[in-house]
Amino acid sequence: MRRELPSVAARTVDELLRNTPGFAPAVERLGRDVAQAAVEQALLLALGLRVGAAARQALPAPARPAGRVVTTMPVARARQVLFAALAEERCLPAKALNELARAAGWPLPGRARAVILANPSATETPHLTAQLDAALGPGLLGILDTDVCLLVPDPGPETRAALATVLGSRTAAVGHAVPVADAASSLRWARRLLALTPASPAGEGRRPVFVDDHLSDLLLLQDESLARALSDRWLGPLDGLTPRQSERLEDTLLAWLESGAAPEAARTLQVHPQTVRYRLRQIEKLFGPALREPRTRFELELALRSRRLLAQSRRPRARGAAGRARAAGTGVPPLGPGRQARVNGL
């Protein structure tokens, strides 16, 4: 059955191109070979044949001399299988992984990072891959769903600067450094971070984002059910307010908790300090003396950040300018005519 998969996948891609309008742009962006490899992986899963079993086909037969890789799998195909094996939550044993890496012609690095590219063109991906290879050593290209992914070596502290230089003004997400056998974790969190990153038009501050800079936020989203429970437990006093009032008080309370003082919170929110003090009096009426307890303040900050992140994760990446402004920086839109500071009101 596996021998027939490439031809079946090729015919499936042809049918999708003819009958599924949304499929053609993805193939044009990713390239025919990458799209076909993704279809093969989907067929393996649909048939209940784990990618790990396909990877084992690339290993030498027991009767072969040790250390000699004997495989009929082409190098390009071996690289696809290797990427799929590394992207799985449960990876191949070290010995099998090393054998497959030899078949793929990819020297396994000690540590690696995932790089997820946002909507690259078919011509951009090879160029970028070559630049990263020159800066960090050979990388491994693959696809997860419709995300174009790279696993790149992480030789040390200079890796981040090299990635920032090569990626330049591209929208991309870079995962944390992990042992190569744990590459699935770096891939998973880089993809999650990219999903949370607002899309920016050309010329509006595009840049790569790094999981290293968002560890606490991603940790809060590791279990969305618990994050919602935390928000429900601590933010109940705001339920009786209008959405506009609740949003303003949440922004103010979070800015105050993060900065520790009304003037600093006012600068973050771009409002008058007296406006912050007025809102804080409203907040104290709602939450009572518990606000003076360090543990309560800590959990309130976690709850507020969780609620904001959950709302952000539900928004599509292609959002309007107002949504992009709100998700950027502190999460508060710039002060405009409709948001002038008001001293005597919410």
CSV table of C-alpha atoms in Angstrom, one decimal:
chain,number,residue,atom,x,y,z
A,1,MET,CA,0.0,0.0,0.0
A,2,ARG,CA,2.8,2.4,0.8
A,3,ARG,CA,4.4,1.8,-2.5
A,4,GLU,CA,1.3,3.1,-4.2
A,5,LEU,CA,1.0,6.2,-2.0
A,6,PRO,CA,3.1,8.6,-4.1
A,7,SER,CA,1.0,7.9,-7.2
A,8,VAL,CA,-2.2,8.1,-5.2
A,9,ALA,CA,-1.1,11.4,-3.7
A,10,ALA,CA,-0.2,12.8,-7.1
A,11,ARG,CA,-3.7,11.9,-8.4
A,12,THR,CA,-5.3,13.4,-5.3
A,13,VAL,CA,-3.4,16.6,-5.8
A,14,ASP,CA,-4.6,16.8,-9.4
A,15,GLU,CA,-8.2,16.2,-8.3
A,16,LEU,CA,-8.0,18.9,-5.6
A,17,LEU,CA,-6.5,21.4,-8.1
A,18,ARG,CA,-9.4,20.7,-10.4
A,19,ASN,CA,-12.3,20.7,-7.9
A,20,THR,CA,-11.2,22.7,-4.8
A,21,PRO,CA,-10.7,26.4,-5.6
A,22,GLY,CA,-8.9,27.1,-2.3
A,23,PHE,CA,-6.3,24.4,-2.9
A,24,ALA,CA,-4.6,26.0,-6.0
A,25,PRO,CA,-3.2,29.1,-4.1
A,26,ALA,CA,-1.7,26.9,-1.5
A,27,VAL,CA,0.0,24.7,-4.1
A,28,GLU,CA,1.3,27.8,-5.9
A,29,ARG,CA,2.7,29.2,-2.6
A,30,LEU,CA,4.2,26.0,-1.3
A,31,GLY,CA,5.2,24.2,-4.4
A,32,ARG,CA,3.8,21.0,-5.9
A,33,ASP,CA,6.3,18.7,-4.2
A,34,VAL,CA,5.6,20.0,-0.7
A,35,ALA,CA,1.9,19.8,-1.3
A,36,GLN,CA,2.1,16.2,-2.5
A,37,ALA,CA,4.2,15.3,0.5
A,38,ALA,CA,1.5,16.8,2.8
A,39,VAL,CA,-1.1,14.7,1.0
A,40,GLU,CA,0.9,11.6,1.5
A,41,GLN,CA,1.2,12.2,5.2
A,42,ALA,CA,-2.5,12.8,5.4
A,43,LEU,CA,-3.2,9.5,3.6
A,44,LEU,CA,-0.9,7.7,6.0
A,45,LEU,CA,-2.8,9.0,9.0
A,46,ALA,CA,-6.2,8.4,7.4
A,47,LEU,CA,-5.2,4.8,6.7
A,48,GLY,CA,-4.0,4.3,10.3
A,49,LEU,CA,-0.3,3.9,9.2
A,50,ARG,CA,1.9,6.0,11.5
A,51,VAL,CA,4.6,8.1,9.9
A,52,GLY,CA,7.0,6.3,12.2
A,53,ALA,CA,6.3,3.0,10.4
A,54,ALA,CA,7.1,4.7,7.1
A,55,ALA,CA,10.3,6.0,8.5
A,56,ARG,CA,11.3,2.5,9.5
A,57,GLN,CA,11.3,1.5,5.9
A,58,ALA,CA,14.4,3.7,5.4
A,59,LEU,CA,16.3,1.7,8.0
A,60,PRO,CA,18.8,-1.1,7.1
A,61,ALA,CA,17.6,-4.7,7.2
A,62,PRO,CA,18.9,-6.6,10.3
A,63,ALA,CA,21.2,-8.8,8.1
A,64,ARG,CA,23.0,-5.8,6.8
A,65,PRO,CA,26.4,-4.7,8.2
A,66,ALA,CA,26.1,-2.2,11.1
A,67,GLY,CA,26.5,1.4,10.1
A,68,ARG,CA,25.6,0.9,6.5
A,69,VAL,CA,22.4,2.5,5.3
A,70,VAL,CA,20.6,0.6,2.6
A,71,THR,CA,17.4,2.2,1.3
A,72,THR,CA,15.5,2.6,-1.9
A,73,MET,CA,14.0,5.8,-0.6
A,74,PRO,CA,15.1,8.9,-2.6
A,75,VAL,CA,16.9,11.5,-0.5
A,76,ALA,CA,14.1,14.0,-1.0
A,77,ARG,CA,11.6,11.5,0.2
A,78,ALA,CA,13.8,10.5,3.2
A,79,ARG,CA,14.0,14.2,4.2
A,80,GLN,CA,10.2,14.4,4.1
A,81,VAL,CA,9.8,11.3,6.3
A,82,LEU,CA,12.5,12.6,8.7
A,83,PHE,CA,10.7,15.9,9.1
A,84,ALA,CA,7.4,14.1,9.7
A,85,ALA,CA,9.1,11.9,12.3
A,86,LEU,CA,10.6,14.9,14.1
A,87,ALA,CA,7.3,16.8,14.0
A,88,GLU,CA,5.4,14.0,15.8
A,89,GLU,CA,4.8,14.4,19.5
A,90,ARG,CA,6.4,11.0,20.0
A,91,CYS,CA,9.6,10.8,18.1
A,92,LEU,CA,11.7,7.8,16.8
A,93,PRO,CA,14.3,6.2,19.0
A,94,ALA,CA,17.7,7.8,18.8
A,95,LYS,CA,19.2,5.0,16.7
A,96,ALA,CA,16.4,5.0,14.2
A,97,LEU,CA,16.5,8.7,14.0
A,98,ASN,CA,20.2,8.7,13.2
A,99,GLU,CA,19.8,6.1,10.5
A,100,LEU,CA,17.0,8.0,8.9
A,101,ALA,CA,19.0,11.3,9.1
A,102,ARG,CA,21.9,9.5,7.2
A,103,ALA,CA,19.4,8.4,4.5
A,104,ALA,CA,18.2,12.0,4.3
A,105,GLY,CA,21.7,13.5,4.1
A,106,TRP,CA,20.9,15.8,7.0
A,107,PRO,CA,23.4,15.8,9.9
A,108,LEU,CA,21.4,15.9,13.1
A,109,PRO,CA,22.2,19.0,15.2
A,110,GLY,CA,22.5,18.7,18.9
A,111,ARG,CA,19.9,21.5,19.4
A,112,ALA,CA,17.5,23.0,16.9
A,113,ARG,CA,14.8,25.7,16.6
A,114,ALA,CA,11.7,25.8,14.5
A,115,VAL,CA,11.1,28.6,12.1
A,116,ILE,CA,7.5,29.1,10.8
A,117,LEU,CA,7.1,31.4,7.8
A,118,ALA,CA,3.9,33.4,7.2
A,119,ASN,CA,2.7,33.0,3.6
A,120,PRO,CA,6.0,32.7,1.8
A,121,SER,CA,6.0,32.6,-1.9
A,122,ALA,CA,7.2,29.6,-3.8
A,123,THR,CA,10.4,31.5,-4.9
A,124,GLU,CA,11.0,33.0,-1.4
A,125,THR,CA,11.3,29.7,0.5
A,126,PRO,CA,14.4,28.3,-1.3
A,127,HIS,CA,16.2,31.6,-1.2
A,128,LEU,CA,15.5,32.0,2.6
A,129,THR,CA,16.5,28.4,3.2
A,130,ALA,CA,19.8,28.9,1.5
A,131,GLN,CA,20.5,32.0,3.6
A,132,LEU,CA,19.7,30.2,6.8
A,133,ASP,CA,21.9,27.2,5.7
A,134,ALA,CA,24.8,29.6,5.2
A,135,ALA,CA,24.3,31.3,8.6
A,136,LEU,CA,23.6,28.3,10.8
A,137,GLY,CA,24.2,25.1,8.9
A,138,PRO,CA,21.9,22.9,6.9
A,139,GLY,CA,18.2,23.1,7.8
A,140,LEU,CA,15.3,20.7,7.2
A,141,LEU,CA,12.3,22.0,5.3
A,142,GLY,CA,8.8,20.6,5.8
A,143,ILE,CA,5.1,21.4,6.0
A,144,LEU,CA,2.5,21.1,8.7
A,145,ASP,CA,-1.1,21.6,7.6
A,146,THR,CA,-0.4,24.7,5.4
A,147,ASP,CA,2.5,26.1,7.5
A,148,VAL,CA,5.9,26.2,5.8
A,149,CYS,CA,8.4,25.1,8.5
A,150,LEU,CA,12.1,24.9,8.9
A,151,LEU,CA,14.2,23.1,11.5
A,152,VAL,CA,17.5,25.0,11.8
A,153,PRO,CA,20.5,24.1,14.0
A,154,ASP,CA,21.0,26.2,17.2
A,155,PRO,CA,24.8,26.3,17.7
A,156,GLY,CA,24.7,28.7,20.6
A,157,PRO,CA,24.0,32.3,21.8
A,158,GLU,CA,24.6,33.8,18.4
A,159,THR,CA,21.7,31.9,16.8
A,160,ARG,CA,19.0,34.5,17.6
A,161,ALA,CA,21.0,37.4,16.1
A,162,ALA,CA,21.6,35.3,13.0
A,163,LEU,CA,18.0,34.4,12.6
A,164,ALA,CA,16.9,38.0,13.1
A,165,THR,CA,19.3,39.2,10.5
A,166,VAL,CA,18.3,36.6,7.9
A,167,LEU,CA,14.6,36.9,8.5
A,168,GLY,CA,14.7,40.7,8.4
A,169,SER,CA,11.3,42.2,7.9
A,170,ARG,CA,9.5,38.9,7.2
A,171,THR,CA,6.6,37.8,9.4
A,172,ALA,CA,7.8,34.6,11.0
A,173,ALA,CA,7.8,32.8,14.3
A,174,VAL,CA,10.9,31.2,15.8
A,175,GLY,CA,10.6,28.5,18.4
A,176,HIS,CA,12.7,27.9,21.4
A,177,ALA,CA,15.9,25.9,21.3
A,178,VAL,CA,15.4,22.2,22.1
A,179,PRO,CA,17.3,18.9,21.7
A,180,VAL,CA,16.6,17.9,18.1
A,181,ALA,CA,14.6,14.9,19.3
A,182,ASP,CA,12.2,17.4,20.9
A,183,ALA,CA,11.7,19.4,17.7
A,184,ALA,CA,7.9,18.8,17.9
A,185,SER,CA,7.7,21.1,20.9
A,186,SER,CA,9.6,24.0,19.2
A,187,LEU,CA,7.4,23.5,16.1
A,188,ARG,CA,4.2,23.5,18.2
A,189,TRP,CA,4.8,26.6,20.1
A,190,ALA,CA,6.2,28.6,17.2
A,191,ARG,CA,3.0,27.8,15.2
A,192,ARG,CA,0.9,28.8,18.2
A,193,LEU,CA,2.8,32.1,18.5
A,194,LEU,CA,2.4,32.8,14.8
A,195,ALA,CA,-1.3,32.3,15.1
A,196,LEU,CA,-1.4,34.8,17.9
A,197,THR,CA,0.6,37.4,16.0
A,198,PRO,CA,-1.4,40.0,14.2
A,199,ALA,CA,-0.9,40.2,10.4
A,200,SER,CA,0.9,43.4,9.3
A,201,PRO,CA,0.8,45.0,5.8
A,202,ALA,CA,4.1,45.5,4.1
A,203,GLY,CA,6.0,48.5,5.5
A,204,GLU,CA,4.2,48.4,8.9
A,205,GLY,CA,6.8,46.9,11.2
A,206,ARG,CA,6.9,43.3,10.1
A,207,ARG,CA,9.5,41.3,11.9
A,208,PRO,CA,10.0,37.8,13.3
A,209,VAL,CA,8.7,37.0,16.7
A,210,PHE,CA,10.5,34.6,19.1
A,211,VAL,CA,8.9,32.2,21.5
A,212,ASP,CA,11.7,33.1,24.0
A,213,ASP,CA,10.0,36.5,24.4
A,214,HIS,CA,6.5,35.1,25.0
A,215,LEU,CA,7.1,32.2,27.3
A,216,SER,CA,4.8,33.3,30.1
A,217,ASP,CA,1.9,34.1,27.6
A,218,LEU,CA,2.3,30.7,25.9
A,219,LEU,CA,2.5,29.0,29.3
A,220,LEU,CA,-0.9,30.6,30.2
A,221,LEU,CA,-2.4,29.2,27.0
A,222,GLN,CA,-1.0,25.6,27.5
A,223,ASP,CA,-4.4,24.6,28.9
A,224,GLU,CA,-7.2,26.9,27.7
A,225,SER,CA,-9.8,25.3,29.9
A,226,LEU,CA,-7.8,26.2,33.0
A,227,ALA,CA,-7.1,29.7,31.7
A,228,ARG,CA,-10.8,30.2,31.2
A,229,ALA,CA,-11.5,28.9,34.7
A,230,LEU,CA,-8.9,31.3,36.2
A,231,SER,CA,-10.6,34.2,34.4
A,232,ASP,CA,-14.1,33.2,35.5
A,233,ARG,CA,-12.9,32.8,39.1
A,234,TRP,CA,-11.3,36.2,39.5
A,235,LEU,CA,-13.0,38.5,37.0
A,236,GLY,CA,-16.6,37.8,38.0
A,237,PRO,CA,-17.1,41.3,39.6
A,238,LEU,CA,-16.8,42.8,36.1
A,239,ASP,CA,-19.7,40.7,34.7
A,240,GLY,CA,-22.4,43.3,35.6
A,241,LEU,CA,-20.7,46.1,33.5
A,242,THR,CA,-21.2,46.9,29.9
A,243,PRO,CA,-18.6,45.5,27.5
A,244,ARG,CA,-17.1,48.9,27.1
A,245,GLN,CA,-16.8,49.6,30.8
A,246,SER,CA,-15.5,46.1,31.5
A,247,GLU,CA,-12.8,46.5,28.8
A,248,ARG,CA,-11.6,49.9,30.2
A,249,LEU,CA,-11.5,48.6,33.7
A,250,GLU,CA,-9.6,45.4,32.7
A,251,ASP,CA,-7.1,47.5,30.7
A,252,THR,CA,-6.6,49.8,33.7
A,253,LEU,CA,-6.3,47.1,36.3
A,254,LEU,CA,-3.8,45.2,34.2
A,255,ALA,CA,-1.7,48.3,33.5
A,256,TRP,CA,-1.7,49.1,37.2
A,257,LEU,CA,-0.8,45.6,38.3
A,258,GLU,CA,2.1,45.5,35.8
A,259,SER,CA,3.4,49.0,36.6
A,260,GLY,CA,2.5,49.3,40.3
A,261,ALA,CA,1.5,53.0,40.2
A,262,ALA,CA,-1.2,55.2,38.7
A,263,PRO,CA,1.1,57.6,36.8
A,264,GLU,CA,3.0,54.7,35.1
A,265,ALA,CA,-0.4,53.0,34.2
A,266,ALA,CA,-1.6,56.3,32.8
A,267,ARG,CA,1.4,56.5,30.5
A,268,THR,CA,0.8,52.9,29.3
A,269,LEU,CA,-2.8,53.6,28.6
A,270,GLN,CA,-2.1,57.1,27.2
A,271,VAL,CA,-4.8,58.7,29.5
A,272,HIS,CA,-4.6,61.3,32.3
A,273,PRO,CA,-3.4,60.0,35.7
A,274,GLN,CA,-6.6,61.2,37.3
A,275,THR,CA,-8.6,59.0,34.9
A,276,VAL,CA,-6.6,56.0,36.1
A,277,ARG,CA,-7.2,57.0,39.8
A,278,TYR,CA,-11.0,57.3,39.1
A,279,ARG,CA,-11.1,53.9,37.5
A,280,LEU,CA,-9.0,52.4,40.3
A,281,ARG,CA,-11.6,53.6,42.8
A,282,GLN,CA,-14.3,51.8,40.8
A,283,ILE,CA,-12.2,48.7,40.7
A,284,GLU,CA,-11.7,48.8,44.5
A,285,LYS,CA,-15.5,49.0,45.0
A,286,LEU,CA,-15.9,45.9,42.8
A,287,PHE,CA,-13.1,43.8,44.2
A,288,GLY,CA,-12.9,45.0,47.8
A,289,PRO,CA,-9.9,44.8,50.1
A,290,ALA,CA,-8.7,41.6,48.4
A,291,LEU,CA,-6.8,43.9,46.0
A,292,ARG,CA,-4.3,44.6,48.9
A,293,GLU,CA,-3.2,41.0,49.1
A,294,PRO,CA,-0.2,40.0,47.0
A,295,ARG,CA,-1.5,36.6,46.0
A,296,THR,CA,-4.8,38.1,44.8
A,297,ARG,CA,-3.0,40.7,42.7
A,298,PHE,CA,-0.8,38.0,41.2
A,299,GLU,CA,-3.8,35.8,40.2
A,300,LEU,CA,-5.7,38.8,39.0
A,301,GLU,CA,-2.8,39.6,36.6
A,302,LEU,CA,-2.8,36.0,35.4
A,303,ALA,CA,-6.5,36.1,34.9
A,304,LEU,CA,-6.5,39.4,32.9
A,305,ARG,CA,-3.6,38.2,30.7
A,306,SER,CA,-5.3,34.9,30.1
A,307,ARG,CA,-8.6,36.6,29.1
A,308,ARG,CA,-6.8,38.9,26.7
A,309,LEU,CA,-4.8,36.0,25.2
A,310,LEU,CA,-7.8,33.8,24.8
A,311,ALA,CA,-9.7,36.6,23.0
A,312,GLN,CA,-6.7,37.2,20.8
A,313,SER,CA,-6.3,33.5,19.9
A,314,ARG,CA,-9.9,33.4,18.7
A,315,ARG,CA,-9.4,36.3,16.2
A,316,PRO,CA,-8.3,35.5,12.6
A,317,ARG,CA,-4.8,36.7,11.7
A,318,ALA,CA,-6.2,38.8,8.8
A,319,ARG,CA,-7.7,41.5,11.0
A,320,GLY,CA,-8.3,45.2,10.5
A,321,ALA,CA,-6.1,48.0,11.5
A,322,ALA,CA,-7.8,48.6,14.8
A,323,GLY,CA,-7.3,44.9,15.7
A,324,ARG,CA,-3.6,45.1,14.7
A,325,ALA,CA,-3.1,48.2,16.9
A,326,ARG,CA,-4.8,46.6,19.9
A,327,ALA,CA,-2.7,43.4,19.7
A,328,ALA,CA,0.6,45.3,19.2
A,329,GLY,CA,2.7,46.7,22.0
A,330,THR,CA,0.8,47.0,25.3
A,331,GLY,CA,-2.4,45.8,23.7
A,332,VAL,CA,-4.0,49.3,23.9
A,333,PRO,CA,-4.9,51.3,20.8
A,334,PRO,CA,-3.1,54.7,20.3
A,335,LEU,CA,-4.9,57.6,21.8
A,336,GLY,CA,-7.1,59.2,19.1
A,337,PRO,CA,-10.0,61.6,18.9
A,338,GLY,CA,-12.5,58.9,20.1
A,339,ARG,CA,-10.3,58.0,23.1
A,340,GLN,CA,-9.4,61.3,24.6
A,341,ALA,CA,-8.8,61.1,28.4
A,342,ARG,CA,-11.9,61.8,30.5
A,343,VAL,CA,-11.3,62.8,34.1
A,344,ASN,CA,-14.8,62.3,35.4
A,345,GLY,CA,-15.9,59.1,33.7
A,346,LEU,CA,-15.0,55.6,32.7
